[in-house]
XYZ file of N, CA and C in Angstrom:
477
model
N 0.853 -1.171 0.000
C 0.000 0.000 0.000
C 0.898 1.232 0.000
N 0.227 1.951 -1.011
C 1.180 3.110 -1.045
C 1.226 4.279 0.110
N 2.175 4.522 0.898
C 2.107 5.530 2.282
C 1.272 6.802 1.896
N 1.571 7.321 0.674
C 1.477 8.519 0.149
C 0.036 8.224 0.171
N -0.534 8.046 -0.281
C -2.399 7.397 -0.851
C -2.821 7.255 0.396
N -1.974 6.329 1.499
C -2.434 5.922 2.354
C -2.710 7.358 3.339
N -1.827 8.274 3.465
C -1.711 9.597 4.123
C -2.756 10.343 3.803
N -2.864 10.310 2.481
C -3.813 11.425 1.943
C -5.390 11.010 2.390
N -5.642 9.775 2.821
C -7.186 8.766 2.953
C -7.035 9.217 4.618
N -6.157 9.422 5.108
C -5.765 9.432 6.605
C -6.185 10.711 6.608
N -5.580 11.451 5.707
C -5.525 13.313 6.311
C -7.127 13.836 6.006
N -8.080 12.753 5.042
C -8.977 12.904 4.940
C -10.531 12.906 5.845
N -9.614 11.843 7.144
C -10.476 11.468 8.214
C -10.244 12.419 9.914
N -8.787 12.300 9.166
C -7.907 12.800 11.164
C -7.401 13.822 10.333
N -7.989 15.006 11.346
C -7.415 16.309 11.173
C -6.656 16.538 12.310
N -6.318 15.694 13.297
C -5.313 15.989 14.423
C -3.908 15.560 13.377
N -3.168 16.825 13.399
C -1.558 16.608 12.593
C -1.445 15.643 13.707
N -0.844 15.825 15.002
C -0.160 14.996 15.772
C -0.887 13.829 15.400
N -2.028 13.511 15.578
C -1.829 11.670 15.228
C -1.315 11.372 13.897
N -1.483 12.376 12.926
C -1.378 12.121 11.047
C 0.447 11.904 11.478
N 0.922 12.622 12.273
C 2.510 12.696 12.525
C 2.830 10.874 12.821
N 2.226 10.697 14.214
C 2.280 9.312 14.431
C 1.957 8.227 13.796
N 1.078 8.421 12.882
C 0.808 7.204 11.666
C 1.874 7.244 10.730
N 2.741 8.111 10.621
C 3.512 8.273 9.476
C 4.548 7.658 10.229
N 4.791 8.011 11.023
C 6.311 7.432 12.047
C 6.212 5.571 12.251
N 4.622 5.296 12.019
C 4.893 4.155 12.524
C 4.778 3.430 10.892
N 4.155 3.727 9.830
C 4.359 3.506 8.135
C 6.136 3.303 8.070
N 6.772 4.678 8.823
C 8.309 4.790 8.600
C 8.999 3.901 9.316
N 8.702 3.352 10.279
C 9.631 2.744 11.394
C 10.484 1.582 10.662
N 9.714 0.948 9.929
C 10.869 -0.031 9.462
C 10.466 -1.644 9.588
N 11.126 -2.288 9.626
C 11.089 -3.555 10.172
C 12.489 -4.691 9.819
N 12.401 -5.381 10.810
C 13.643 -6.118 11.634
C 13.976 -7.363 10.186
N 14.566 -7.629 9.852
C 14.830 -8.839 9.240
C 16.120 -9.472 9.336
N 16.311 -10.854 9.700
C 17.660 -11.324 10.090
C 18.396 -10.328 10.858
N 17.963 -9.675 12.085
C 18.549 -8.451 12.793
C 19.111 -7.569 11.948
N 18.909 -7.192 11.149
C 18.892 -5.859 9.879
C 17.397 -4.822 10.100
N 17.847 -3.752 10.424
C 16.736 -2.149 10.545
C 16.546 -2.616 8.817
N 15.595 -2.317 7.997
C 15.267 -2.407 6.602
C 13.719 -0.841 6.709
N 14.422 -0.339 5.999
C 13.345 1.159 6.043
C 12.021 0.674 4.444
N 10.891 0.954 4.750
C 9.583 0.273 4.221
C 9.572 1.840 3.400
N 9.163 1.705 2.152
C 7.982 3.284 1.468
C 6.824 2.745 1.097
N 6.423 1.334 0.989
C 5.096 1.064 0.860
C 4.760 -0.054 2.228
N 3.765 -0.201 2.307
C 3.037 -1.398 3.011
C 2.525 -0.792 4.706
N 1.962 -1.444 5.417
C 2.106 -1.498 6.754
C 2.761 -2.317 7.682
N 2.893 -1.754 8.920
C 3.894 -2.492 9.497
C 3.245 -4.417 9.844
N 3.817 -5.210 9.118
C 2.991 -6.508 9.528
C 3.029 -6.978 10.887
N 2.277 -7.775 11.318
C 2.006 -7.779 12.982
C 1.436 -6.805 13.721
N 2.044 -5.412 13.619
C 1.488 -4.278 14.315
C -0.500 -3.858 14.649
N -0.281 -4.176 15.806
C -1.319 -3.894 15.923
C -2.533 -2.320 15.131
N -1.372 -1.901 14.802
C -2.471 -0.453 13.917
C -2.608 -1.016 12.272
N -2.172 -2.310 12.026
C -2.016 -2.645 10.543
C -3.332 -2.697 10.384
N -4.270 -3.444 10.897
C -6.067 -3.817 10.715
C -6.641 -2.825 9.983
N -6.407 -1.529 10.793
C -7.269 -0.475 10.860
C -6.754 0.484 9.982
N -5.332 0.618 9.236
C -4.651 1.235 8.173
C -5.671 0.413 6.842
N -5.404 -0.882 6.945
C -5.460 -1.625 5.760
C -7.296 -1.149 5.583
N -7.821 -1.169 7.078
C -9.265 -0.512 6.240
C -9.526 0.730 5.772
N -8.811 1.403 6.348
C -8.856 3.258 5.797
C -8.482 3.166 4.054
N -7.064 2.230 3.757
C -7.064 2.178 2.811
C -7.903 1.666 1.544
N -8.707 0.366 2.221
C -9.705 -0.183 1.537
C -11.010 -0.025 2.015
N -11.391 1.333 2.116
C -13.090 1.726 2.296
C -12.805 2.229 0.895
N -11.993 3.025 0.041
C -12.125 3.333 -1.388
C -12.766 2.126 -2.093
N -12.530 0.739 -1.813
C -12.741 -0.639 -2.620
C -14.647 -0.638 -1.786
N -14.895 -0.398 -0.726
C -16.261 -0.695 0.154
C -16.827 0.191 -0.698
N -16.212 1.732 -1.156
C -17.081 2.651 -1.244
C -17.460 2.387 -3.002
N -16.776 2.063 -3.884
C -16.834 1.599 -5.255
C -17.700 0.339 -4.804
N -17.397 -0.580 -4.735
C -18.299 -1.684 -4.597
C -19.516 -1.828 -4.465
N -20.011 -0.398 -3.503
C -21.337 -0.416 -2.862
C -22.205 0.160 -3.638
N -21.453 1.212 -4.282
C -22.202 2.059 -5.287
C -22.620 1.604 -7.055
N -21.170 0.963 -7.325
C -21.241 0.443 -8.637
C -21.403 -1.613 -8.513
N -21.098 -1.802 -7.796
C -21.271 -3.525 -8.126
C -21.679 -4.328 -7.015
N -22.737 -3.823 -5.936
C -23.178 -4.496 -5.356
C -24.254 -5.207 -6.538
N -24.366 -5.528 -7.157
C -25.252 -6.855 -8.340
C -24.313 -7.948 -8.356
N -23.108 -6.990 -8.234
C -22.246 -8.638 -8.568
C -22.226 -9.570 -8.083
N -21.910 -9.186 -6.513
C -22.096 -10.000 -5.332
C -21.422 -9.022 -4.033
N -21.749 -10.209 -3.094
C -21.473 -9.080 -1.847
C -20.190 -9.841 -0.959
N -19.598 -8.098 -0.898
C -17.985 -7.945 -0.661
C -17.952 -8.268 0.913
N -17.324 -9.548 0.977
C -17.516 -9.654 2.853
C -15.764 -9.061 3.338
N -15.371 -8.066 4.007
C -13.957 -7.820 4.165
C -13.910 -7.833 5.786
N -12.613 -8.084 6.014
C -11.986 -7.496 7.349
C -10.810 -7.532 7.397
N -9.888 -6.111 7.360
C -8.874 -5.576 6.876
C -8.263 -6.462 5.773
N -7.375 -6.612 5.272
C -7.445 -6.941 3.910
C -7.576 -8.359 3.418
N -8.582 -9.054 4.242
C -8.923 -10.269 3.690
C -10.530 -10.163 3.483
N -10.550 -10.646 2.064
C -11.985 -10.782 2.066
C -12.338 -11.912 0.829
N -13.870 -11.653 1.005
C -14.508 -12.937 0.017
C -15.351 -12.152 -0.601
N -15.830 -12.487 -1.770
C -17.126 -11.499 -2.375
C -17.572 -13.185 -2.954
N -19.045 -13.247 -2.656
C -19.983 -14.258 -2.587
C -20.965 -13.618 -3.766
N -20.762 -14.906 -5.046
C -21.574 -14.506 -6.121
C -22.656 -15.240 -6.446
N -23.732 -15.535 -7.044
C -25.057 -16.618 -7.629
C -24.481 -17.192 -8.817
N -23.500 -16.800 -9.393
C -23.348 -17.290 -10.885
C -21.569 -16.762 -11.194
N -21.155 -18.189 -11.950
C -19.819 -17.780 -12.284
C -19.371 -16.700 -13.333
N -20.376 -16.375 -13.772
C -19.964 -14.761 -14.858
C -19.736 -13.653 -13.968
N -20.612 -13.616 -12.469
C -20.406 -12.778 -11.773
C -19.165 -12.645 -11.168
N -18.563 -14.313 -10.636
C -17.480 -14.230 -10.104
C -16.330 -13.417 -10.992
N -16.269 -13.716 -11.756
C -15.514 -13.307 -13.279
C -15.568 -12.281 -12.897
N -16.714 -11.452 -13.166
C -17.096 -9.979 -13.370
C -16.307 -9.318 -12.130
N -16.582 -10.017 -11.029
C -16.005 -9.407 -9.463
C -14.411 -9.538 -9.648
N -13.693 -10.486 -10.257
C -12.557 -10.492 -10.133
C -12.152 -9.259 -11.091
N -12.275 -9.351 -12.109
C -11.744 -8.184 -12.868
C -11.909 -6.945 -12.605
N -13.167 -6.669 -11.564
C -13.651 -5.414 -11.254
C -12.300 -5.318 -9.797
N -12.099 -6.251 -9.053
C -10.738 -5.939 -8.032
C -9.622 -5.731 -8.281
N -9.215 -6.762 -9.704
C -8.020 -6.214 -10.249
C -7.662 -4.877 -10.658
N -8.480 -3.969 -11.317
C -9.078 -2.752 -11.630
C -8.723 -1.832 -10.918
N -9.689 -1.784 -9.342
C -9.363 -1.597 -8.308
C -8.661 -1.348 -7.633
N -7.772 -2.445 -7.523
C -6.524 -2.696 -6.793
C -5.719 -2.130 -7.653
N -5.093 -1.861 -9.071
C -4.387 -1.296 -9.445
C -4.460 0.305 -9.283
N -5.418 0.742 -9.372
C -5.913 2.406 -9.060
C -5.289 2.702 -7.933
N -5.300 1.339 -7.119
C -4.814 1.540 -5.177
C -3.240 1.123 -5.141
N -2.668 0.546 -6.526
C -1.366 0.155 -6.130
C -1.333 -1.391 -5.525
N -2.184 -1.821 -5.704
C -2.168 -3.191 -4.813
C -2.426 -4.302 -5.790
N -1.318 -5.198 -5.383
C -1.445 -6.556 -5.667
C -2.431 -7.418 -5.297
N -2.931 -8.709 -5.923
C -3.987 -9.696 -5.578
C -2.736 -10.865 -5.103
N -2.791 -11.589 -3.980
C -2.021 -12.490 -3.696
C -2.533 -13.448 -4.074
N -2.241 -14.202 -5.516
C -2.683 -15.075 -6.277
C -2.511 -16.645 -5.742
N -1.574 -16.531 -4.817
C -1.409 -17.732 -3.879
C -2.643 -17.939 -3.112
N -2.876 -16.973 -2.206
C -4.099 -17.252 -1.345
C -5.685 -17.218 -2.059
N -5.471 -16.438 -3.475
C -6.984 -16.448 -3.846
C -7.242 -17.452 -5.100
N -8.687 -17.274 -4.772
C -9.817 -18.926 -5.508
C -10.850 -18.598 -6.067
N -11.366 -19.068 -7.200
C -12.666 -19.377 -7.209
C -12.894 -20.342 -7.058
N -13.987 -20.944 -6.004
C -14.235 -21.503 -5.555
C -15.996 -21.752 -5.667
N -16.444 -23.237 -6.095
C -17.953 -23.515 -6.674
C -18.123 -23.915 -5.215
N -19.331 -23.655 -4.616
C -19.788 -24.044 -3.494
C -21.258 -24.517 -3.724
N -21.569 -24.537 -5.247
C -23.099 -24.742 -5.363
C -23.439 -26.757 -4.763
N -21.987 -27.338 -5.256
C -22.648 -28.724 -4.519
C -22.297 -29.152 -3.349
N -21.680 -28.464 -2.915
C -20.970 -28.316 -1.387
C -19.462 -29.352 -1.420
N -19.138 -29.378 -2.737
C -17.353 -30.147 -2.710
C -16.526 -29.442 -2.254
N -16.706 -28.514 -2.373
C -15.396 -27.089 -2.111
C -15.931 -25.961 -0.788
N -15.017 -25.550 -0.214
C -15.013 -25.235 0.503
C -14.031 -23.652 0.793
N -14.046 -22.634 1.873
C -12.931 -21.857 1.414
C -13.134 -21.458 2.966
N -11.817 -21.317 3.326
C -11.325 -20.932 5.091
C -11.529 -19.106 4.851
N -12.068 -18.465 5.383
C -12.228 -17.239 5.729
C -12.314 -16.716 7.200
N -11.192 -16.159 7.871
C -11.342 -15.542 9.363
C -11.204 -16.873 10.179
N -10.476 -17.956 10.207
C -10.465 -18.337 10.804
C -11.410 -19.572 10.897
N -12.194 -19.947 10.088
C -13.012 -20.862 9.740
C -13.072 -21.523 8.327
N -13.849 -22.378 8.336
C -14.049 -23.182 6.867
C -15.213 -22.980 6.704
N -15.878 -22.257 5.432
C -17.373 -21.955 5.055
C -17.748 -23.024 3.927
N -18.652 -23.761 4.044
C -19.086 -24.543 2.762
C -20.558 -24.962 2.584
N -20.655 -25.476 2.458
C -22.365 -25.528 1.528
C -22.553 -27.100 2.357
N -23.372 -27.012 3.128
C -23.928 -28.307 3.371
C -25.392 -28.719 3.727
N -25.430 -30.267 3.247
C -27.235 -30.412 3.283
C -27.498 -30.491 4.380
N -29.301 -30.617 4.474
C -29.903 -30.182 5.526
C -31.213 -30.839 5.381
N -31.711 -31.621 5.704
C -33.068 -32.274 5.331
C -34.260 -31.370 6.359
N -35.107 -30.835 5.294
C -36.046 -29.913 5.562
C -37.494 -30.638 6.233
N -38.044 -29.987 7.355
C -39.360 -30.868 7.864
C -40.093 -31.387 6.389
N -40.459 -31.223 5.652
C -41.050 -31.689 4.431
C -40.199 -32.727 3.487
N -39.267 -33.024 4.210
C -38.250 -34.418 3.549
C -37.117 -33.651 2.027
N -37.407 -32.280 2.359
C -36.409 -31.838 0.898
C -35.408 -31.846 1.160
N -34.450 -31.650 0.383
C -32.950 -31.778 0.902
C -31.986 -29.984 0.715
N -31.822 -29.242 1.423
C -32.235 -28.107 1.511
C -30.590 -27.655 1.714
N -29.474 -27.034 0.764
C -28.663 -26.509 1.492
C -28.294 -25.110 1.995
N -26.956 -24.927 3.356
C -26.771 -23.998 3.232
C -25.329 -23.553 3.979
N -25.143 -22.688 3.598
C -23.602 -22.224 4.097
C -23.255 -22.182 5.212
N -22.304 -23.253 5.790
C -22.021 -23.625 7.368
C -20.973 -23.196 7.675
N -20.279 -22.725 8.450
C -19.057 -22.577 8.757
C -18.571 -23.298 9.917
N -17.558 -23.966 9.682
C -17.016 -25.344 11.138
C -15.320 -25.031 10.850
N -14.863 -25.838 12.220
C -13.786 -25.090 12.961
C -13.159 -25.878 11.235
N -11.900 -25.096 10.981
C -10.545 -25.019 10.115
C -10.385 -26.200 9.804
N -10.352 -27.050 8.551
C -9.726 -28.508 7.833
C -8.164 -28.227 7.988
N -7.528 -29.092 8.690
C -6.296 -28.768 8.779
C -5.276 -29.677 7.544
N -4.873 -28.817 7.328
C -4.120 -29.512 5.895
C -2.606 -29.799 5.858
């Protein structure tokens, strides 16, 4: 994430300089690698407890596009920069991915192609870990004997 973008979304909310001072100091601070100081110009500090709440300031621009232009597509579930957008149909998924790539480039940001999926959940084979859980599609036999599914979430498949 770019500091600069990130400052300007900051200076947009907090008009106290002194905290805008302290967010910048802690963007600047750095981080430790193989006991090496290494000075950062993009990202947040990882681990740091203020990373959550940077990464959402930076991505309410993605909440605020989303909500206005492509809530049809499907709906954007986030918490700081992990999220899922849940579609009815795979043209949509499509549609949602290209609309983040889009997105994310306007913001400077990469898609970590390692961690992301499309993922079919319509027969309940697949499955996808979000926050700490595993969400998937499972049946449910309805008082009227139908076979009825729906999206469960159970503790983590450990792999």
């Amino acid at each position: 994430m770019s500091h600069d973008k990130l400052m300007k979304m900051v200076e947009g909310r907090i008009s106290d300089r002194r905290m805008q001072k302290l967010i910048r100091m802690w963007l600047k601070a750095g981080v430790m690698k193989e006991g090496e100081l290494l000075k950062t110009e993009i990202g947040s500090p990882q681990g740091g407890v203020i990373s959550p709440l940077l990464s959402n300031v930076y991505l309410h621009y993605l909440d605020t596009i989303w909500t206005k232009q492509f809530a049809q597509v499907g709906t954007l579930v986030r918490f700081a920069d992990d999220m899922v957008i849940l579609c009815r149909h795979k043209e949509q998924a499509l549609e949602a991915i290209r609309v983040l790539k889009t997105v994310f480039q306007k913001l400077e940001l990469t898609m970590n192609t390692s961690k992301s999926k499309l993922v079919n959940l319509w027969e309940g084979k697949e499955g996808f870990d979000f926050l700490g859980h595993t969400h998937r599609r499972m049946p449910y036999w309805g008082k009227n004997g139908s076979l009825i599914y729906y999206l469960r979430s159970i503790p983590p498949v450990k792999r």
